[in-house]
């Protein structure tokens, strides 16, 4: 995946970290809770 990104995307668009998850945290409406993901990565309590 990383090699494809390097080949197909501009350098600043290539992700530094690729993480595979079974499911993402979502709101009741179904939107992804991006802040919760960010807090999990930085170790901040949500």
CSV table of C-alpha atoms in Angstrom, one decimal:
chain,number,residue,atom,x,y,z
A,1,UNK,CA,0.0,0.0,0.0
A,2,UNK,CA,2.8,2.4,0.9
A,3,UNK,CA,4.6,1.7,-2.4
A,4,UNK,CA,1.5,2.4,-4.4
A,5,UNK,CA,0.9,5.7,-2.5
A,6,UNK,CA,4.5,6.8,-3.1
A,7,UNK,CA,4.1,6.0,-6.8
A,8,UNK,CA,0.7,7.6,-7.3
A,9,UNK,CA,0.5,10.5,-4.9
A,10,UNK,CA,2.5,13.7,-4.3
A,11,UNK,CA,5.0,13.3,-1.5
A,12,UNK,CA,3.0,15.4,1.0
A,13,UNK,CA,-0.1,13.3,0.5
A,14,UNK,CA,1.7,9.9,1.3
A,15,UNK,CA,0.5,8.8,4.8
A,16,UNK,CA,3.2,8.6,7.5
A,17,UNK,CA,1.2,5.9,9.3
A,18,UNK,CA,-1.2,3.2,8.0
A,19,UNK,CA,-3.3,1.4,10.6
A,20,UNK,CA,-5.8,-1.3,9.8
A,21,UNK,CA,-8.9,-1.5,12.1
A,22,UNK,CA,-11.9,-3.8,12.1
A,23,UNK,CA,-14.2,-0.8,12.7
A,24,UNK,CA,-14.0,2.9,13.4
A,25,UNK,CA,-15.6,4.8,16.2
A,26,UNK,CA,-18.8,6.5,14.9
A,27,UNK,CA,-21.6,8.8,16.1
A,28,UNK,CA,-25.2,7.7,16.2
A,29,UNK,CA,-25.6,9.2,12.8
A,30,UNK,CA,-22.7,7.1,11.4
A,31,UNK,CA,-20.0,9.8,11.0
A,32,UNK,CA,-16.5,8.8,12.0
A,33,UNK,CA,-15.3,10.3,15.3
A,34,UNK,CA,-12.0,11.7,14.0
A,35,UNK,CA,-11.2,13.5,17.2
A,36,UNK,CA,-11.5,10.2,19.2
A,37,UNK,CA,-9.1,8.6,16.7
A,38,UNK,CA,-6.7,11.5,17.1
A,39,UNK,CA,-6.9,11.3,20.9
A,40,UNK,CA,-6.2,7.6,20.9
A,41,UNK,CA,-3.1,8.2,18.8
A,42,UNK,CA,-1.7,10.9,21.0
A,43,UNK,CA,-2.7,9.1,24.2
A,44,UNK,CA,-5.0,11.8,25.5
A,45,UNK,CA,-8.1,10.7,27.5
A,46,UNK,CA,-11.2,11.2,25.4
